[in-house]
Coordinates of C-alpha atoms in Angstrom, one line a residue:
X1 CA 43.1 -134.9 -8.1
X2 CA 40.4 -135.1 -5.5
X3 CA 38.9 -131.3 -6.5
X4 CA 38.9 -132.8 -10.2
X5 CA 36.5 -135.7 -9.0
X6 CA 34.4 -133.6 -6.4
X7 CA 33.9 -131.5 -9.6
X8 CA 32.9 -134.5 -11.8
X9 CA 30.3 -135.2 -9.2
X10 CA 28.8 -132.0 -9.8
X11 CA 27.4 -131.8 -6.3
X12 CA 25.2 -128.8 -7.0
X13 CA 22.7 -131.4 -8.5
X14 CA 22.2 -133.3 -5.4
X15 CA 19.7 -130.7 -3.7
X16 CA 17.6 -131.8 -7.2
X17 CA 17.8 -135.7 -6.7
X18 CA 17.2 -135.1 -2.9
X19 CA 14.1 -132.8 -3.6
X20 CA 12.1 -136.0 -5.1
X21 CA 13.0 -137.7 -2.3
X22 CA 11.7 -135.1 0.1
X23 CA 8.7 -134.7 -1.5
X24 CA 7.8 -138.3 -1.1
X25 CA 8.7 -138.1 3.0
X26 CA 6.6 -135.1 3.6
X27 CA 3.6 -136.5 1.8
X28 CA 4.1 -139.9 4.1
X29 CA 4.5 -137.6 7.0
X30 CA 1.2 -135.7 6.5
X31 CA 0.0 -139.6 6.8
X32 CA 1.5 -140.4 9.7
X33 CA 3.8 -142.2 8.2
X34 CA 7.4 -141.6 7.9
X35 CA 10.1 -143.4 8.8
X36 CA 13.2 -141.8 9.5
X37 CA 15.7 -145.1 8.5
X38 CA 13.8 -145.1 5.2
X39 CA 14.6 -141.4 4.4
X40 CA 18.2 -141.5 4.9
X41 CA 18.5 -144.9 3.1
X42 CA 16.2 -143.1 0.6
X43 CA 18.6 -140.5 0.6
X44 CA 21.7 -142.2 0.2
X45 CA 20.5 -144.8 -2.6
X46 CA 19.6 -141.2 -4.6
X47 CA 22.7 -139.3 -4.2
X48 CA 24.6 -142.4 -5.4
X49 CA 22.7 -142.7 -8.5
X50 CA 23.0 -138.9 -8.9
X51 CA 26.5 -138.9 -9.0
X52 CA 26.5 -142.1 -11.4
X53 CA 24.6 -140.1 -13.9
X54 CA 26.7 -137.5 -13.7
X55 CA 29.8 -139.4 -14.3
X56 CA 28.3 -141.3 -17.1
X57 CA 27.3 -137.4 -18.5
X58 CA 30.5 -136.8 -18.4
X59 CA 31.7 -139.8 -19.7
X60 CA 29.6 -140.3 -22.5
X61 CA 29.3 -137.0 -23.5
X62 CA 33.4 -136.8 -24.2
X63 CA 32.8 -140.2 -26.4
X64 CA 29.9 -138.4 -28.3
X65 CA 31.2 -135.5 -29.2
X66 CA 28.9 -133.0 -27.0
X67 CA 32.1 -132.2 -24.3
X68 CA 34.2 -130.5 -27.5
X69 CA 36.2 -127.8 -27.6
X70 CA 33.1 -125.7 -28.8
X71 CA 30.9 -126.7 -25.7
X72 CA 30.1 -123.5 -23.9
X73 CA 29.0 -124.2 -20.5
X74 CA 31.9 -125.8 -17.6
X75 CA 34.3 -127.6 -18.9
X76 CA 34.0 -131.8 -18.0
X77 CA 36.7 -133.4 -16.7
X78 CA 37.5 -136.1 -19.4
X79 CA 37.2 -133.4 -21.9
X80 CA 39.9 -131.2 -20.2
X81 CA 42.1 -135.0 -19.3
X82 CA 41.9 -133.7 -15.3
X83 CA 40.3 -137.3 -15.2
X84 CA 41.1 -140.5 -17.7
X85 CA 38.6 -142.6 -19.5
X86 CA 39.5 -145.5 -18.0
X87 CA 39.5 -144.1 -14.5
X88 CA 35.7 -142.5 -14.9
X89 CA 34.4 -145.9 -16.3
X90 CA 35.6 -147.6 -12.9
X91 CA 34.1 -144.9 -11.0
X92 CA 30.6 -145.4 -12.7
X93 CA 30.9 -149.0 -11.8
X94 CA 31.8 -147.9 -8.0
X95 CA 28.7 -145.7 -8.0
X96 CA 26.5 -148.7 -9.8
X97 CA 27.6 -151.2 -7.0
X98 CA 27.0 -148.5 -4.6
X99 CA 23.4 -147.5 -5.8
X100 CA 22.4 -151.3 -5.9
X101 CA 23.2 -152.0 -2.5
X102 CA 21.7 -149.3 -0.8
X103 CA 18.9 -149.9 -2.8
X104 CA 19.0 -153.0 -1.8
X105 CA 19.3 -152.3 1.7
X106 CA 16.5 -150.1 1.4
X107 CA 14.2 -152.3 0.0
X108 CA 15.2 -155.0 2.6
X109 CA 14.2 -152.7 5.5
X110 CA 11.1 -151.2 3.7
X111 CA 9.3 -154.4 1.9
X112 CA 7.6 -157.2 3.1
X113 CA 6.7 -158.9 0.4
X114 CA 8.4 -160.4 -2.0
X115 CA 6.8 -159.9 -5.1
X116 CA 6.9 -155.8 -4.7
X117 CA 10.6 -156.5 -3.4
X118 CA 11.6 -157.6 -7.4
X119 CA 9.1 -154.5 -8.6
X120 CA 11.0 -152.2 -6.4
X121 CA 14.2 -154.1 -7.4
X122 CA 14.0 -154.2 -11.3
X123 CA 12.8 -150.0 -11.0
X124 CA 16.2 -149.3 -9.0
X125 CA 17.9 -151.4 -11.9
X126 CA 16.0 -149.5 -14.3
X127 CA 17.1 -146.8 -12.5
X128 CA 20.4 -147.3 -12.8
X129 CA 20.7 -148.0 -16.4
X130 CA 18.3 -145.2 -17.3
X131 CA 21.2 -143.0 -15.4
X132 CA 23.8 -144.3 -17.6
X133 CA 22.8 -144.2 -20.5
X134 CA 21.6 -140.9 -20.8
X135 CA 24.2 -140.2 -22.5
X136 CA 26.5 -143.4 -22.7
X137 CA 26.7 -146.2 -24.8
X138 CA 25.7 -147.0 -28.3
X139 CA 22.4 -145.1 -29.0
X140 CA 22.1 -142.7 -25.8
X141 CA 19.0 -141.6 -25.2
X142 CA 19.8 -138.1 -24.1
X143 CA 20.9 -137.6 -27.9
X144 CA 17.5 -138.2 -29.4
X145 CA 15.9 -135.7 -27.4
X146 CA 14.2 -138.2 -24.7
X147 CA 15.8 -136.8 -21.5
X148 CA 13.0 -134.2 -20.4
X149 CA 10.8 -138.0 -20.9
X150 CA 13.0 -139.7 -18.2
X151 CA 13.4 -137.2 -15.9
X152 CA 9.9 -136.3 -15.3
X153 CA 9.5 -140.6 -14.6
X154 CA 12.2 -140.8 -12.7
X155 CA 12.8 -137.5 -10.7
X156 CA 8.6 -137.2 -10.3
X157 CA 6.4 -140.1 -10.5
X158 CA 9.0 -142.9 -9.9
X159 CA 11.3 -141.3 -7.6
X160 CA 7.9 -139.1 -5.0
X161 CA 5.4 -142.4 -5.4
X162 CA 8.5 -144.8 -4.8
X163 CA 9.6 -143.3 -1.8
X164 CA 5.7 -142.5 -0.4
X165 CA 5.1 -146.0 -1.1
X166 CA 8.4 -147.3 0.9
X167 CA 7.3 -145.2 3.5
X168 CA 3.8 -146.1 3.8
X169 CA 3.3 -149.6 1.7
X170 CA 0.3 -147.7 0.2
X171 CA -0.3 -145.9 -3.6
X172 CA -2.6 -142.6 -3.6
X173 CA -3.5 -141.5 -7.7
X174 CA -3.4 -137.8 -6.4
X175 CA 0.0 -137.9 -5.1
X176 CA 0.7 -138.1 -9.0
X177 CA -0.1 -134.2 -8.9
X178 CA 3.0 -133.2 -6.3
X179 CA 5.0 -135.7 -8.1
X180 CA 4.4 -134.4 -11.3
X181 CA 5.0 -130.7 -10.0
X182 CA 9.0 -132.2 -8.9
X183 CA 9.4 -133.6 -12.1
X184 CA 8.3 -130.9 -14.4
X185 CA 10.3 -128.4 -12.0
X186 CA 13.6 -131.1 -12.8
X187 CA 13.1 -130.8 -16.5
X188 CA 13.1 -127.1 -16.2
X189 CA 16.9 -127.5 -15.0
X190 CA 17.8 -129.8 -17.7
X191 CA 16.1 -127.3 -20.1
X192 CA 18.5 -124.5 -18.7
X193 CA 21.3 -126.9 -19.1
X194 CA 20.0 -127.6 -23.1
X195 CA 19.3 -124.1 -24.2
X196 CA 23.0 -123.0 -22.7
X197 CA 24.8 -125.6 -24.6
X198 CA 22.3 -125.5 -27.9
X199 CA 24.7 -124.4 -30.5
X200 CA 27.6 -127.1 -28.9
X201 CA 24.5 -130.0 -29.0
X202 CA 23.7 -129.0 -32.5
X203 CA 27.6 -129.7 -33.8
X204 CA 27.8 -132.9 -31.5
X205 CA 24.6 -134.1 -32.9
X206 CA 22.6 -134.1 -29.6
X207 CA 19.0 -133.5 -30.6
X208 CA 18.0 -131.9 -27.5
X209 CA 14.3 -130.1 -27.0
X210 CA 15.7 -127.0 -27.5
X211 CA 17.9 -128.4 -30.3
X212 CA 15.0 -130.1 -31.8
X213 CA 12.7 -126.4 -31.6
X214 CA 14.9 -123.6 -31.6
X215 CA 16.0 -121.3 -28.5
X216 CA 12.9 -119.2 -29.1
X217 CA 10.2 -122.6 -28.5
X218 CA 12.1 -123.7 -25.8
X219 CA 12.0 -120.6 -23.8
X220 CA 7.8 -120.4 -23.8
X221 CA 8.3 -124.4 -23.3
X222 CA 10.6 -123.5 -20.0
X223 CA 7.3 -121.1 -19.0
X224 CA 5.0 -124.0 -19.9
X225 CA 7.1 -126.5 -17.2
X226 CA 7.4 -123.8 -14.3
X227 CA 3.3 -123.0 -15.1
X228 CA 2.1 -126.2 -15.4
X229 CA 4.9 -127.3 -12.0
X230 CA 3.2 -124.7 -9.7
X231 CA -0.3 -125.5 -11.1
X232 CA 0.0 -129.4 -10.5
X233 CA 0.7 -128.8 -6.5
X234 CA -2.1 -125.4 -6.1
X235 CA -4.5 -128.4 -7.6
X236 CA -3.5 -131.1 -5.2
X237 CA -3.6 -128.0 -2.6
X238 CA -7.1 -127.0 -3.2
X239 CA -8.1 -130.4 -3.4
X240 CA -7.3 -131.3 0.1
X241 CA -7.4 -127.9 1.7
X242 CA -7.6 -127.4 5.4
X243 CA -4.8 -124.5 5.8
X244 CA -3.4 -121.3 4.6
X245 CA -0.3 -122.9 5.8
X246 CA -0.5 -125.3 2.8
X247 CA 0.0 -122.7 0.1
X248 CA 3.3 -121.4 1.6
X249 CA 5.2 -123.0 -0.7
X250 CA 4.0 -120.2 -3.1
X251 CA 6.7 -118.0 -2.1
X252 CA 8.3 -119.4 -4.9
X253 CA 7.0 -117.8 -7.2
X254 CA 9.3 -114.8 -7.5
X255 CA 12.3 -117.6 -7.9
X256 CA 10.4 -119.0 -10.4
X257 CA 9.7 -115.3 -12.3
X258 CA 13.7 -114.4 -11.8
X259 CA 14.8 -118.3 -13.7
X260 CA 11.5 -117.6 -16.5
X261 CA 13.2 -114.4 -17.4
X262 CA 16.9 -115.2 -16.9
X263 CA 16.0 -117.9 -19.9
X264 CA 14.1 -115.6 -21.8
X265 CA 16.9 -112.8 -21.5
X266 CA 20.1 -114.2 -21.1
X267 CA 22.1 -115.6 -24.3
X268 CA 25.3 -116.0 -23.3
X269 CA 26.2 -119.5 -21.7
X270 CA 28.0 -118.2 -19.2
X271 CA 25.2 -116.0 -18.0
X272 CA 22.6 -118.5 -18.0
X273 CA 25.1 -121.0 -16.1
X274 CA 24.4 -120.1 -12.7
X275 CA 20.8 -120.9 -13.3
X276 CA 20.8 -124.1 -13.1
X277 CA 22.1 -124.4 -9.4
X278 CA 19.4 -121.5 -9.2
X279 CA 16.3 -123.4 -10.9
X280 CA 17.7 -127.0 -8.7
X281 CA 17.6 -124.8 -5.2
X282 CA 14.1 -123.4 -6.2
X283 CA 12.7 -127.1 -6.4
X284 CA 14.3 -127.6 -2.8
X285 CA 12.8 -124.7 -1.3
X286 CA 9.6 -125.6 -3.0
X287 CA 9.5 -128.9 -1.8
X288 CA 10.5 -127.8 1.5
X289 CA 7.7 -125.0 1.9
X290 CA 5.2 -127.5 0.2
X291 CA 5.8 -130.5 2.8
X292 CA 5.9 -128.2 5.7
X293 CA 2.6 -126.8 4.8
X294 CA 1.2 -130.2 4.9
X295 CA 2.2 -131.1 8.1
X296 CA 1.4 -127.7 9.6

């Protein structure tokens, strides 16, 4: 039972929610300004609501139709009945609970005021809803093709700007561009995820991008993300250059060529599977390289 749930977490897309994260630590760093206590409760508040969304995926997706018999990519475990209804719903409300009140913590620890204490507050609520119904409830907005929408607010801008603001109680409009280059990069992996299960979404109804424009649009629109990803951070680069070191994180780039052409080549869902854990580890390294080369 407990390999059925550590698969339901799907753990492989923690290095994504943790990239965002990173990204807004390194960027407080090159200020002076990190806070160790901040990043781990950072951390910890993320991987909770990670693993909420991914549950509620699951558990929404086997209401809706999108986890049937003729979904190609890994089988879910309500779909298969590894893991009950009943016993997934509780676990989303564990994982709510337990994304509220490290937020909470955090948020306690990081804000002084009040007033930005509720703004922080109702976006870690928003936060929270905005991971469940993705795909859950009455009118999920994952099935009206609005997920690439959420994930560049809430893996970019929300999640970098919210955690360099916790960090240094200050907002920069340039740190929009590095942001922007984490969310863009995280859409790319849902992208994967949409043009493997296309012909499955199409059945269940799910008007993904890719369902909405055909495999052949969303593959120049997957080039379009990784382009315009890489292009967001060399601008905030050259903007405040100073190093070489800062344009490490261009070592990338082959990753990014191999996951372009893996999309544009690969039809078979079981071939194009393994790109997603490769397209989320990209982001890491590239939000790795990229902080490091600020602070060097």
């Amino acid at each position: 039972m407990i390999k059925h749930w550590i698969s339901a977490f799907r753990l492989r897309t923690l290095p994504l929610a943790l990239a965002s994260i990173g990204m807004g630590s390194f960027l407080a760093g090159a200020y002076q300004l990190f806070s160790l206590k901040i990043f781990l409760l950072a951390a910890f508040t993320t991987i909770f609501l990670q693993i909420l969304s991914n549950l509620a995926n699951d558990y929404g997706d086997s209401i809706h139709g999108a986890d049937s018999i003729d979904r190609e990519g890994p089988k879910r475990a309500v779909q298969s009945g590894k893991i009950s209804r009943q016993a997934m719903f509780r676990a989303m409300v564990v994982l709510g609970v337990l994304s509220l009140v490290c937020g909470v913590w955090l948020l306690y620890v990081a804000i002084n005021s009040m007033q930005t204490f509720f703004f922080f507050l109702g976006l870690g609520v928003l936060s929270i809803i905005a991971a469940v119904t993705y795909t859950a409830g009455k009118k999920p907005y994952g099935y009206a093709g609005l997920g690439d929408i959420s994930v560049i607010i809430f893996f970019g801008w929300v999640a970098v700007l919210g955690t360099f603001y916790l960090h240094a109680q200050q907002f920069h409009w340039q740190l929009l561009l590095p942001a922007t280059s984490c969310g863009l990069f995280a859409t790319a992996v849902l992208n994967v995820n949409n043009i493997r299960d296309i012909e499955s979404d199409k059945k269940a109804g799910k008007k993904s991008i890719p369902v909405r424009i055909g495999r052949q649009k969303a593959v120049v629109y997957h080039w379009g993300l990784l382009i315009t990803g890489i292009g967001c951070s060399l601008a905030y680069v050259l903007m405040y250059y100073q190093s070489a070191y800062q344009l490490i994180f261009l070592i990338i780039l082959p990753l990014l060529f191999i996951n372009a052409k893996a999309v544009y080549q690969k039809k078979e869902a079981a071939q194009l599977d393994p790109y997603l854990k490769q397209m989320a580890i990209t982001t890491l390294i590239f939000v790795l390289t990229f902080g490091i080369g600020q602070l060097l």
